[in-house]
Short mmCIF file of C-alpha atoms and ligand atoms in Angstrom, two decimals:
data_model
loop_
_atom_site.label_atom_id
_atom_site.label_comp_id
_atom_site.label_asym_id
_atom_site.label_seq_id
_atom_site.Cartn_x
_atom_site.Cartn_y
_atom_site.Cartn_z
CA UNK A 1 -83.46 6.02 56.71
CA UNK A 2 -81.46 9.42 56.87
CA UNK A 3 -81.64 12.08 54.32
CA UNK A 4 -78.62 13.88 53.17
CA UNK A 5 -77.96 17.26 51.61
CA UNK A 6 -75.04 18.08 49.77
CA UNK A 7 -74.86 21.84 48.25
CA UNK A 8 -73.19 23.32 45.63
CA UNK A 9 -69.81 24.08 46.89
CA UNK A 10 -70.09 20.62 48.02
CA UNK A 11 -70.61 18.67 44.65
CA UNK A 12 -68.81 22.27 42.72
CA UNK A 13 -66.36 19.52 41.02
CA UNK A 14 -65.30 16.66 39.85
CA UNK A 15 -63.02 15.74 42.71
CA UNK A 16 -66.10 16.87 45.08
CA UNK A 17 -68.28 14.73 43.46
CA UNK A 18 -65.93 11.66 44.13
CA UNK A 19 -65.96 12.95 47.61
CA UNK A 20 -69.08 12.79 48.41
CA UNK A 21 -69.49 9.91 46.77
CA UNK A 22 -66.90 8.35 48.81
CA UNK A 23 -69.14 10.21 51.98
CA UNK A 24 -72.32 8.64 51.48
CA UNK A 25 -70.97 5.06 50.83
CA UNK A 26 -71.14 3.46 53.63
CA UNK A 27 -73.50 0.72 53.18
CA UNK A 28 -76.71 2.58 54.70
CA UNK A 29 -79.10 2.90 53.11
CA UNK A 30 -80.12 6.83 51.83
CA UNK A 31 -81.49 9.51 50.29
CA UNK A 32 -79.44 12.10 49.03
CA UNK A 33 -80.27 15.66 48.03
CA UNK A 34 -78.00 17.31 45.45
CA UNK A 35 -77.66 20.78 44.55
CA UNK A 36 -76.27 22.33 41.18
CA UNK A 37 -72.45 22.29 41.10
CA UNK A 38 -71.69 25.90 42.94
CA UNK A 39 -71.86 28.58 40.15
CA UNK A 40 -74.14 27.27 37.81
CA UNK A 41 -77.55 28.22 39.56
CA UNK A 42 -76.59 32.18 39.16
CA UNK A 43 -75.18 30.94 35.68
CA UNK A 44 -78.49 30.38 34.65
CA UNK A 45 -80.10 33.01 36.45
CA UNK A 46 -77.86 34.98 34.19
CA UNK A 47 -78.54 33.09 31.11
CA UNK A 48 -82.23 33.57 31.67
CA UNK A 49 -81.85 37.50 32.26
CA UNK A 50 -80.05 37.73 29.16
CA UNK A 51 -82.89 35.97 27.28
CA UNK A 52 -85.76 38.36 28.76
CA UNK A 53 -83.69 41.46 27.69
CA UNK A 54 -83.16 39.58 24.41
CA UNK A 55 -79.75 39.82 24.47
CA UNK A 56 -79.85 36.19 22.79
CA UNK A 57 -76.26 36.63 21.37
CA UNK A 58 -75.08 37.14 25.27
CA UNK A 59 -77.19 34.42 26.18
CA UNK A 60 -76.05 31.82 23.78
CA UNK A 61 -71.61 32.87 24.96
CA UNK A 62 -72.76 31.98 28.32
CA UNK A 63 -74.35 28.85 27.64
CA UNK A 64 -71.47 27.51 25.20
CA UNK A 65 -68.99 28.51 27.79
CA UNK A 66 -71.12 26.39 30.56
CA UNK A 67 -71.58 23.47 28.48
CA UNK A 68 -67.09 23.42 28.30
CA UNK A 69 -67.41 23.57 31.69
CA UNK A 70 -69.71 20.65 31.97
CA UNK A 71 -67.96 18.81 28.84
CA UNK A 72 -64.63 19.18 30.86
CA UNK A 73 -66.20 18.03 34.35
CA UNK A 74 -67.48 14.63 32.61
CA UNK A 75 -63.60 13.97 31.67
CA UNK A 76 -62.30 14.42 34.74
CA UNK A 77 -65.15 12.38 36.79
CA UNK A 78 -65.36 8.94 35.03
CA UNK A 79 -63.73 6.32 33.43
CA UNK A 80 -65.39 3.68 31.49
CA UNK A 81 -66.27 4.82 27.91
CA UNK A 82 -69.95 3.82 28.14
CA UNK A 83 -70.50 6.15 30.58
CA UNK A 84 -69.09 8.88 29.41
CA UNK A 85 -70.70 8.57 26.05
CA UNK A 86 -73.85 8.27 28.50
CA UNK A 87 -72.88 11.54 30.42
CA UNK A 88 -71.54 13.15 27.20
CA UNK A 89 -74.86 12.40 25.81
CA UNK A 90 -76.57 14.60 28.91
CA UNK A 91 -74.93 17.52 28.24
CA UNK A 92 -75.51 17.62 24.72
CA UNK A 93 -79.34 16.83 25.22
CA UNK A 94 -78.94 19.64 28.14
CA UNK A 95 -77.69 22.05 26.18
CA UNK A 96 -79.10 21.84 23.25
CA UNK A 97 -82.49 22.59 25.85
CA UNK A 98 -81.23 25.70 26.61
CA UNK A 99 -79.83 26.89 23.69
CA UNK A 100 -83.51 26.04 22.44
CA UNK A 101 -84.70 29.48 24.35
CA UNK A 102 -82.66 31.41 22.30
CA UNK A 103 -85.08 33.98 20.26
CA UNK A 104 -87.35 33.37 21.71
CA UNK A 105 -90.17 34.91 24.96
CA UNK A 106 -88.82 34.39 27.91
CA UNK A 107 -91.22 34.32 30.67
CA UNK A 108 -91.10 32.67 34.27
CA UNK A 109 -91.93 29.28 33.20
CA UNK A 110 -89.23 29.62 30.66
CA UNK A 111 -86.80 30.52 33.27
CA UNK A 112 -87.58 28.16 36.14
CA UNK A 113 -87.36 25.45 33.09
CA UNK A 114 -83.86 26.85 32.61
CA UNK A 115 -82.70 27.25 36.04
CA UNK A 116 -83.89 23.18 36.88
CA UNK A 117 -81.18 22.01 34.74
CA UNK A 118 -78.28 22.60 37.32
CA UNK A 119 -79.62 20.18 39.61
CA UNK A 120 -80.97 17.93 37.06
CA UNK A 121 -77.00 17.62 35.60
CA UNK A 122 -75.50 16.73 39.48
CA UNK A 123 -77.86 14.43 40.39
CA UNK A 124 -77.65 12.02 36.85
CA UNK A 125 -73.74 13.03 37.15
CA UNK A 126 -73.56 11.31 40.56
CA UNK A 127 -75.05 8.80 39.62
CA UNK A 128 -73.02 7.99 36.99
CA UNK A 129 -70.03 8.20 39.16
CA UNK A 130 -71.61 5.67 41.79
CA UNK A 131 -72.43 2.91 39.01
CA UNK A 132 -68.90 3.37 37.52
CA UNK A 133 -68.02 2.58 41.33
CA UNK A 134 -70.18 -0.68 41.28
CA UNK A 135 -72.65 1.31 44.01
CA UNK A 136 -76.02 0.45 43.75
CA UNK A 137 -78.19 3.34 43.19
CA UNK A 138 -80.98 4.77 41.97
CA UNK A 139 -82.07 8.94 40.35
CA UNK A 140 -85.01 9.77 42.02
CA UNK A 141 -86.93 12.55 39.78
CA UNK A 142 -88.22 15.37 41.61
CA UNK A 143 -90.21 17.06 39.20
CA UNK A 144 -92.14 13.78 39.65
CA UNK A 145 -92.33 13.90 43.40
CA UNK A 146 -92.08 16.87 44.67
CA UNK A 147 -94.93 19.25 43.99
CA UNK A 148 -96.39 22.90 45.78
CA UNK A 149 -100.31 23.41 46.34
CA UNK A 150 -102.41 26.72 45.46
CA UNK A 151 -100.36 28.44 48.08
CA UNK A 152 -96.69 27.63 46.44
CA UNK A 153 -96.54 25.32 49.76
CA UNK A 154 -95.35 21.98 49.58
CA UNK A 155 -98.00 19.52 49.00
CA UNK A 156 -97.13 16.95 51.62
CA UNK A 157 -99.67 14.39 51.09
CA UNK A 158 -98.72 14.68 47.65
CA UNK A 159 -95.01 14.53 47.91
CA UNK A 160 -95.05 11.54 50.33
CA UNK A 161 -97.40 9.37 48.71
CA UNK A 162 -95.10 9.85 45.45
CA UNK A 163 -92.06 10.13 47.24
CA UNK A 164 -92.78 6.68 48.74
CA UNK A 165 -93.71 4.90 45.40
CA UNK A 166 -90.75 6.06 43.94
CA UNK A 167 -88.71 4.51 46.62
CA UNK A 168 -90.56 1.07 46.38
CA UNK A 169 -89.47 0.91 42.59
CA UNK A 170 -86.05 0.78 42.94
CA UNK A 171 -85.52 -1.48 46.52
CA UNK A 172 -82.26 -3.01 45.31
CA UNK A 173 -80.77 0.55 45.58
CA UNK A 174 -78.60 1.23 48.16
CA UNK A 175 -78.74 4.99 48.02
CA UNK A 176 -81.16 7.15 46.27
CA UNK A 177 -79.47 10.12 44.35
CA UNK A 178 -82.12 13.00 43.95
CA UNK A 179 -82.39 16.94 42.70
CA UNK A 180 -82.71 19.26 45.43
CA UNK A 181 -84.74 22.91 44.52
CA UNK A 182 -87.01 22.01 41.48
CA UNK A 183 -90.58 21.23 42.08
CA UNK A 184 -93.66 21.23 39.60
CA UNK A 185 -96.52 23.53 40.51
CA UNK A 186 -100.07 23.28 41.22
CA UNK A 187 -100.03 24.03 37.11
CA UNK A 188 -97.88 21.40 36.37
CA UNK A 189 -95.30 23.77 35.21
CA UNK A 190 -91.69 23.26 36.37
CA UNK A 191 -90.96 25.47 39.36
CA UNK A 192 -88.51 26.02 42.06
CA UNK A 193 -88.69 26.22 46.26
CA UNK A 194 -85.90 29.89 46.10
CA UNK A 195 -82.79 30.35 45.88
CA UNK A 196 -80.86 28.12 48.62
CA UNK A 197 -84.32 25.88 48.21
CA UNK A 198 -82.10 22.22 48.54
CA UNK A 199 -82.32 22.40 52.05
CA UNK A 200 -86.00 23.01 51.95
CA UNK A 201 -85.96 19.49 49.86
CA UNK A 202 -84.52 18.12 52.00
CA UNK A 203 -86.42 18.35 55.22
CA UNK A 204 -89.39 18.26 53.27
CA UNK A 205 -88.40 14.26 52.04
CA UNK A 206 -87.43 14.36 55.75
CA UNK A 207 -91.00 15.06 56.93
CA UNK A 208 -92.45 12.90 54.50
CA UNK A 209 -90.09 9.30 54.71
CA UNK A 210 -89.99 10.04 58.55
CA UNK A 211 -86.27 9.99 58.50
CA UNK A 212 -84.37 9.41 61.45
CA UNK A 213 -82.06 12.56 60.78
CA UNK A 214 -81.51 15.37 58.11
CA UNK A 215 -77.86 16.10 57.44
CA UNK A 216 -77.35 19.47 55.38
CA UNK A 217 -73.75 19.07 54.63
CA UNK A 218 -72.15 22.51 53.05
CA UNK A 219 -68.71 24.58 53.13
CA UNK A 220 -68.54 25.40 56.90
CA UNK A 221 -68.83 23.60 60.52
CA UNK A 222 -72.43 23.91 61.01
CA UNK A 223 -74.20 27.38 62.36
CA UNK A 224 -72.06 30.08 63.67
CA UNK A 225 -73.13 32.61 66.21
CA UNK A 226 -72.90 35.10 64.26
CA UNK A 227 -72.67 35.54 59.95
CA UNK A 228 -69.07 34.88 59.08
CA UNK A 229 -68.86 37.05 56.12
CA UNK A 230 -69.41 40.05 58.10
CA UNK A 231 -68.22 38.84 61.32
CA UNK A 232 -64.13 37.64 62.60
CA UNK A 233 -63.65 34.73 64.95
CA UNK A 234 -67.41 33.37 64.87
CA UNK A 235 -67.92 29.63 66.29
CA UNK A 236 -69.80 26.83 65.63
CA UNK A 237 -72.86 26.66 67.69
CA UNK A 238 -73.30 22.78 68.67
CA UNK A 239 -76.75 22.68 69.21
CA UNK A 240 -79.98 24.97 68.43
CA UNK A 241 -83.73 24.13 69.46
CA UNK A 242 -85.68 23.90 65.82
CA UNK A 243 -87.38 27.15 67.17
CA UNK A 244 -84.10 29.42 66.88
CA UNK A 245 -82.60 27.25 63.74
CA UNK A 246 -86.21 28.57 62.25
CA UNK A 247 -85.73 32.35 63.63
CA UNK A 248 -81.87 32.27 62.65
CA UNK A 249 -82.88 30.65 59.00
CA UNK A 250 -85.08 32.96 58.37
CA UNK A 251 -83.36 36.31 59.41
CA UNK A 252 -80.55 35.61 57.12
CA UNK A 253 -78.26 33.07 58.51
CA UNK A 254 -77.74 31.52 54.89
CA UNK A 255 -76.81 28.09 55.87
CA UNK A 256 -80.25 27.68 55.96
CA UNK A 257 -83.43 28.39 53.66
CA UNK A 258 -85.93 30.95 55.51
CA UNK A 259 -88.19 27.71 56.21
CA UNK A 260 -86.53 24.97 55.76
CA UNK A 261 -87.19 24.59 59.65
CA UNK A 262 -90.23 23.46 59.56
CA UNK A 263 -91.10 20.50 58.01
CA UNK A 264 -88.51 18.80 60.57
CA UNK A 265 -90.15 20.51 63.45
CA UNK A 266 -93.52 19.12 62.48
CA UNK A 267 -91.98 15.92 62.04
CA UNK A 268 -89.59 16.18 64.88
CA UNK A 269 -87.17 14.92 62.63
CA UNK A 270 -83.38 16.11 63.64
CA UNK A 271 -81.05 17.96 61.74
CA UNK A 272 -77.45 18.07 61.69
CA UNK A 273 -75.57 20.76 59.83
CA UNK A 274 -72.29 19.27 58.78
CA UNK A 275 -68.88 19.92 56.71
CA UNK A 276 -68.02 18.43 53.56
CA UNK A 277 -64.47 19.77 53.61
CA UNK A 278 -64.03 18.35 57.49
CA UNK A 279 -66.44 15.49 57.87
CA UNK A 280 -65.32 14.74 61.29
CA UNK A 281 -66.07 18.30 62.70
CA UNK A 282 -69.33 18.37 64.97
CA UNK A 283 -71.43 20.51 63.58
CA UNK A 284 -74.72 21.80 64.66
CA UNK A 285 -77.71 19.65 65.71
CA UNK A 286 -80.75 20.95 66.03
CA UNK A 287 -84.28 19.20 67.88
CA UNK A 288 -86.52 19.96 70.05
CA UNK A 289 -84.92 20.46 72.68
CA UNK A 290 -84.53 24.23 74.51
CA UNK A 291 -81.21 25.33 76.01
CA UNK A 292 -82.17 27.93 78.75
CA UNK A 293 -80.22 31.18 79.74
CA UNK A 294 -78.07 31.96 76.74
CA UNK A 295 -77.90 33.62 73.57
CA UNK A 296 -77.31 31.50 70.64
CA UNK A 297 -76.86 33.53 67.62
CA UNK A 298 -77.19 36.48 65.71
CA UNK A 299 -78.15 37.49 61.85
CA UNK A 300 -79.22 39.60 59.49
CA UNK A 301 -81.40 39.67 56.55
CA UNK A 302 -80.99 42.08 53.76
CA UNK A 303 -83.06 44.36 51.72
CA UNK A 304 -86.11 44.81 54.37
CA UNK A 305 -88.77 48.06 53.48
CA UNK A 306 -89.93 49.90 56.67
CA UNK A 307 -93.43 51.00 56.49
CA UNK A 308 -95.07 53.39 58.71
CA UNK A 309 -98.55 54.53 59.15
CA UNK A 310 -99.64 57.41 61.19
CA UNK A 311 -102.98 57.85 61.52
CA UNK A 312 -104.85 61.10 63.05
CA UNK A 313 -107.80 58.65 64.29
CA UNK A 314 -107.65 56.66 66.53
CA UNK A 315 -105.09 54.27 65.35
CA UNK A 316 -105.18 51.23 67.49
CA UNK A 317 -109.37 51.44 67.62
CA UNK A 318 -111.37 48.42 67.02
CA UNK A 319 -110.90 47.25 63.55
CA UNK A 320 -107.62 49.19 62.64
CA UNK A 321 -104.99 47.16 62.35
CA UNK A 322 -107.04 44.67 60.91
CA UNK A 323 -107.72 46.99 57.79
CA UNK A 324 -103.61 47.76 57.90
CA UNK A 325 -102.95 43.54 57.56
CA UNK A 326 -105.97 43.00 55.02
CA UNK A 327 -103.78 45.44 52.55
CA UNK A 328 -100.81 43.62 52.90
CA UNK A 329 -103.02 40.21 52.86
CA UNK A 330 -104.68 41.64 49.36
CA UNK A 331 -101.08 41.79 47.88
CA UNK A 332 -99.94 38.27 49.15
CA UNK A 333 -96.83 40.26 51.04
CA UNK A 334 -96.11 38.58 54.22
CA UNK A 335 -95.33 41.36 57.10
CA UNK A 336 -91.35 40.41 59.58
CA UNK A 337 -91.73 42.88 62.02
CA UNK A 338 -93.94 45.22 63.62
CA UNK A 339 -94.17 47.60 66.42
CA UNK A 340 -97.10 49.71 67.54
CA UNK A 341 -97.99 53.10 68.97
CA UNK A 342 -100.77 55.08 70.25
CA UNK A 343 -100.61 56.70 66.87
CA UNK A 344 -98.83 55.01 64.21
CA UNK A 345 -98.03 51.52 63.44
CA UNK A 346 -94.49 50.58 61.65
CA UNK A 347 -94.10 47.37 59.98
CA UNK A 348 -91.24 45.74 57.25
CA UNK A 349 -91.39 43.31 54.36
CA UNK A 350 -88.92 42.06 52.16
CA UNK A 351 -91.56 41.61 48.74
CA UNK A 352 -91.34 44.91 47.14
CA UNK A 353 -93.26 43.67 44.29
CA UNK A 354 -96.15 45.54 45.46
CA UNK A 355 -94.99 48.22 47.43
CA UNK A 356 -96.24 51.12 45.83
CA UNK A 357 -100.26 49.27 45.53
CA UNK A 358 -99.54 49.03 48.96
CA UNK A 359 -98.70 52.66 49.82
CA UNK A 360 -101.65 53.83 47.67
CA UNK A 361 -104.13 51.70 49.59
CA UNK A 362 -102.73 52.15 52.78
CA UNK A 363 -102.30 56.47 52.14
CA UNK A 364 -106.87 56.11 52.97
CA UNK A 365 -105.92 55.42 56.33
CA UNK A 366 -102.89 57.85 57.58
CA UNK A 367 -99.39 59.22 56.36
CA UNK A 368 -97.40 56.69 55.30
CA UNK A 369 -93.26 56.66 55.12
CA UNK A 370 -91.74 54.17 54.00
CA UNK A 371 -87.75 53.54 54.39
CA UNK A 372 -86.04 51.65 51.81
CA UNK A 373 -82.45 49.63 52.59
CA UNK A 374 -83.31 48.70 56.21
CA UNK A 375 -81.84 45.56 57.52
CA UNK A 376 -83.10 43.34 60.21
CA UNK A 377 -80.81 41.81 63.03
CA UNK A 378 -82.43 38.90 65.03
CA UNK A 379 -80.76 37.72 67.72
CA UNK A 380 -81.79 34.44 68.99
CA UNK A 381 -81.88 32.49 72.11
CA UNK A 382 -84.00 32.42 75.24
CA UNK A 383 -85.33 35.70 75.71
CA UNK A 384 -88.20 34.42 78.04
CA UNK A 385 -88.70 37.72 80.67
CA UNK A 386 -87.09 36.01 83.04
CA UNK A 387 -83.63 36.83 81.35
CA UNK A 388 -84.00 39.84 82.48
CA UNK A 389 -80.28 41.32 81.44
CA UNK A 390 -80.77 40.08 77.47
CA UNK A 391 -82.84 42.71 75.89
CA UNK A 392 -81.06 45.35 77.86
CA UNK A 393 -77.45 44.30 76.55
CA UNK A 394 -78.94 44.17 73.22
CA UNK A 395 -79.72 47.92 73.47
CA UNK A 396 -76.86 48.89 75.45
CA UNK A 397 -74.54 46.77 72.37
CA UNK A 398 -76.37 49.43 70.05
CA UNK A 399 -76.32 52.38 71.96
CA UNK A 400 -74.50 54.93 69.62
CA UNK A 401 -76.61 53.40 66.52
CA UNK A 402 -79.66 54.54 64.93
CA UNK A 403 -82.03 52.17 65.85
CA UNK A 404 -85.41 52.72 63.47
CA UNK A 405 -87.41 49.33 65.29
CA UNK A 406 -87.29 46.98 67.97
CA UNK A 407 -89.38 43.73 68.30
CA UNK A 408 -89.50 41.56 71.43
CA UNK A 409 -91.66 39.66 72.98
CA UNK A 410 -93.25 38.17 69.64
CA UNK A 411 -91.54 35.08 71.25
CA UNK A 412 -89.41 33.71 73.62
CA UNK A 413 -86.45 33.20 71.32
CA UNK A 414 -85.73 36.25 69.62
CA UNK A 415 -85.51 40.43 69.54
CA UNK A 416 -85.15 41.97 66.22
CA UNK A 417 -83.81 45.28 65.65
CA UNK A 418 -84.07 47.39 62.28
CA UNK A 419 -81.61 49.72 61.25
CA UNK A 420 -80.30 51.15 58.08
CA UNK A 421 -77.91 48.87 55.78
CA UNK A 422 -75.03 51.12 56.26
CA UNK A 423 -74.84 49.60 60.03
CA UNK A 424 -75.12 45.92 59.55
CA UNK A 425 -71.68 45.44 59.90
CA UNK A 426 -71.21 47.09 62.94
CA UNK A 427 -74.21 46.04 64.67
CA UNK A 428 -73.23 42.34 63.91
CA UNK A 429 -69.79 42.94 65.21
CA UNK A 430 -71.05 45.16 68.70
CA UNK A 431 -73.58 42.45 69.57
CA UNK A 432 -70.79 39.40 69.13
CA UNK A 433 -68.39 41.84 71.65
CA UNK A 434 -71.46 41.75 73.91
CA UNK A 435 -72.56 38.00 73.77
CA UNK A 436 -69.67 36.13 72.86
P1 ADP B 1 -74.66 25.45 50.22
O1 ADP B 1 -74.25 25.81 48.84
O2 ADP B 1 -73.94 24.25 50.76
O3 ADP B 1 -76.14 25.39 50.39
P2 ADP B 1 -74.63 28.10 51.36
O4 ADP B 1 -73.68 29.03 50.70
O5 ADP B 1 -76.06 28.22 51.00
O6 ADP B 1 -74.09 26.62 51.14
O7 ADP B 1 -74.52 28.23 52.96
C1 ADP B 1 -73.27 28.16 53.59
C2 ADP B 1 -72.72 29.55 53.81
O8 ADP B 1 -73.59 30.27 54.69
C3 ADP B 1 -71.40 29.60 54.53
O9 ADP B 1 -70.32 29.45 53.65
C4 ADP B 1 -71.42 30.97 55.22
O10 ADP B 1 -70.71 31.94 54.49
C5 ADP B 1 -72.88 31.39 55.17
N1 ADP B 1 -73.42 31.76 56.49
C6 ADP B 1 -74.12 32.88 56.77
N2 ADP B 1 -74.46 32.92 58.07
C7 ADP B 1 -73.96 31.80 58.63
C8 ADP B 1 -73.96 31.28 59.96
N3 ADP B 1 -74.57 31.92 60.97
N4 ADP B 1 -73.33 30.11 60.18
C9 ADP B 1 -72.72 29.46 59.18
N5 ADP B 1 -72.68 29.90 57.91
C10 ADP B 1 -73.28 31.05 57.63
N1 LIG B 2 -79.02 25.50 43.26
C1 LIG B 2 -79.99 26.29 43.98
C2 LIG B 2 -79.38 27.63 44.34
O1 LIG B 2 -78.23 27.90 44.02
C3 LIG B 2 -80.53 25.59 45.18
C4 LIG B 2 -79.51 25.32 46.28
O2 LIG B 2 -78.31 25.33 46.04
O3 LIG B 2 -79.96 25.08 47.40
O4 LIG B 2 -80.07 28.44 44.90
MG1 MG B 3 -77.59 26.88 50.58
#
């Protein structure tokens, strides 16, 4: 069985809802991921901000003028008048949810309740359009399936046993419509794997059905070389090894969720990144295998905090750095980069949440600086030593920049550099005019 992901600008209408309808008939049988139509996520990221600054009256405009939005989508995408009383009947009961949150707290369960109705609308919507179509089918709930452990992980003996059972309940189905994103966690509250989190559902049901591929199909021709909203004349790369898809996911290329990777690597389960708007274009695959001697791509992720510490003593003495990590371990912040010295250490994260615990706990053991607005580039590819030329044309690319880190050797598939946001742009486009 494959498992396919459609995302938002790919289900963002009516007439893309009949189009990927028309997509996934084709009398194999499937699993299929949806995302919210395109807007509507940061819609109700909006609505919910409104609510926690209790600006209810805002709140309540923006869900009226969603719900016409909806109201006017159901119109357009089917026929019959049974099932548009049926759909009609959604987006009342939907709405009237939301509008329920009005004056009233909102916290974080409220808002990952509110922000699970996007996908929760697609998914029934789709299916709706596939029984007006006389395609067998069947909604697959995820809040029932798909669950995270203590560690906001997914919970993959969980999720398959679950995932599995729901499958055997419907076998006259020829494809199995469910809600990428939302998740219940290890409180049973209604919860969410991040922004962009549809692919992570994906390879996740991947992992757990052992598919025999993951198809993420989305708005461009599978992964570029380099980010094309920063970058002119990128290309399509046709194949990565799941080790620089992970690197490249991660470091910002937003095709991809940071770690949606994984679960297909541990299952060695192939993915193909494919186009909705030109199904017949190649795409990217990505597997295990390793393509030696190039350069495959380059990103950039956003928003990254540089943290030194200099210490008098002797920094890199027994038991050091292992004080430095427990800090960031108390705090739950994962660490991206790091470089060492004989007397300082400099590392980033992208969690702020507890950056200035941090800097208070870590002030005990040196001066600390810390650098706000950094931005890392990773470039991926095989930068195993022998390649001897890479890391130098990475440096000679950046020459006339202000370099503030460099990481290499942490693998053999990627350098990372940090510099200040202000030169993202142009250190995207000088390393394309180097590699490509
Ligand atoms: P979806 O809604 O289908 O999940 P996303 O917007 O999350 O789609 O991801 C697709 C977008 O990712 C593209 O439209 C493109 O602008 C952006 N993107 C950033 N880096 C890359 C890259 N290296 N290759 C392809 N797309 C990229
Ligand atoms: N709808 C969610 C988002 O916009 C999940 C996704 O599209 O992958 O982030
Ligand atoms: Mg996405």
């Amino acid at each position: 069985m494959k498992v396919l992901k459609f995302g938002g600008t790919s289900v963002g209408s009516a007439m893309r809802i009949k189009e990927v309808a028309k997509l996934i008939n084709d009398g194999e049988k499937k699993i299929v991921v949806l995302s919210a139509m395109s807007g509507t996520t940061n819609s109700l990221v909006e609505i919910s901000d409104l609510l926690k600054r209790k600006q209810d009256k805002q709140a309540a405009e923006k869900i009226d003028t969603l719900k016409q939005k909806y109201t006017a989508v159901v119109e357009e995408l089917l026929n019959t008048e049974a099932l548009k009383a049926k759909a009609h009947t959604l987006v009342e009961a939907t709405f009237d949810h939301l509008a329920s949150f009005t004056g009233q707290e909102c916290g974080l369960k409220e808002e990952n309740d509110i922000l699970a109705q996007g996908e929760l609308i697609s998914t029934n919507f789709m299916c709706y359009y596939l029984t007006e179509q006389g395609i067998k089918n069947a909604w697959l709930p995820a809040l029932d399936y798909m669950r995270t452990d203590e560690k906001a992980e997914p919970d993959m003996p969980f999720i398959t046993d679950n995932i599995i059972a729901h499958l055997a309940q419907h076998p006259e189905a020829d494809i199995y419509i469910t809600q990428g994103f939302i998740c219940k966690n290890i409180a049973g509250e209604i919860d969410n794997l991040q922004r962009g989190g549809s692919d992570y559902t994906a390879t996740i049901l991947g992992a757990a059905v052992e598919a025999e591929e993951i198809q993420i199909w989305t708005d461009i021709d599978g992964m570029h070389n380099n980010d094309p909203r920063f970058v002119e004349g990128t290309k399509p790369i046709a194949h990565l090894s799941y080790d620089e898809a992970a690197e490249l996911a991660y470091f910002g290329a937003k095709i991809l969720h940071p770690t949606c990777v994984r679960p297909a690597k541990k299952a060695q389960v192939p993915v193909k990144l494919l186009n909705t708007m030109e199904p017949k274009a190649e795409g990217t695959t990505i597997n295990g295998d390793v393509e030696k001697g190039r350069v495959a791509a380059i990103a950039a992720k956003d928003d990254i905090t540089a943290i030194k510490i200099k210490s008098g003593r002797m920094l890199l003495a027994h038991g050091f750095l292992h004080k430095v990590f427990g800090i960031f371990d108390d705090y739950h912040t994962p660490i991206d980069m790091i470089t060492t010295s004989e007397v300082g250490v400099s590392l980033t994260i992208d969690d702020h949440k507890n950056l200035d615990a941090i800097v208070s706990a870590l002030d005990l053991w040196g001066d600390v600086t810390v650098d706000k607005n950094q931005v890392i580039i990773c470039i991926a590819g095989d930068f195993t030593p022998e390649n001897i030329c890479f890391a130098n044309k990475v440096t000679e690319a950046l020459k006339h920049l202000p370099v503030r880190m460099i990481s290499y050797g942490g693998s053999n598939y990627n350098i990372s550099v940090l510099i200040d946001k202000e030169y993202k742009k142009e250190a995207l486009n000088l390393l394309s005019k180097m590699f490509f």
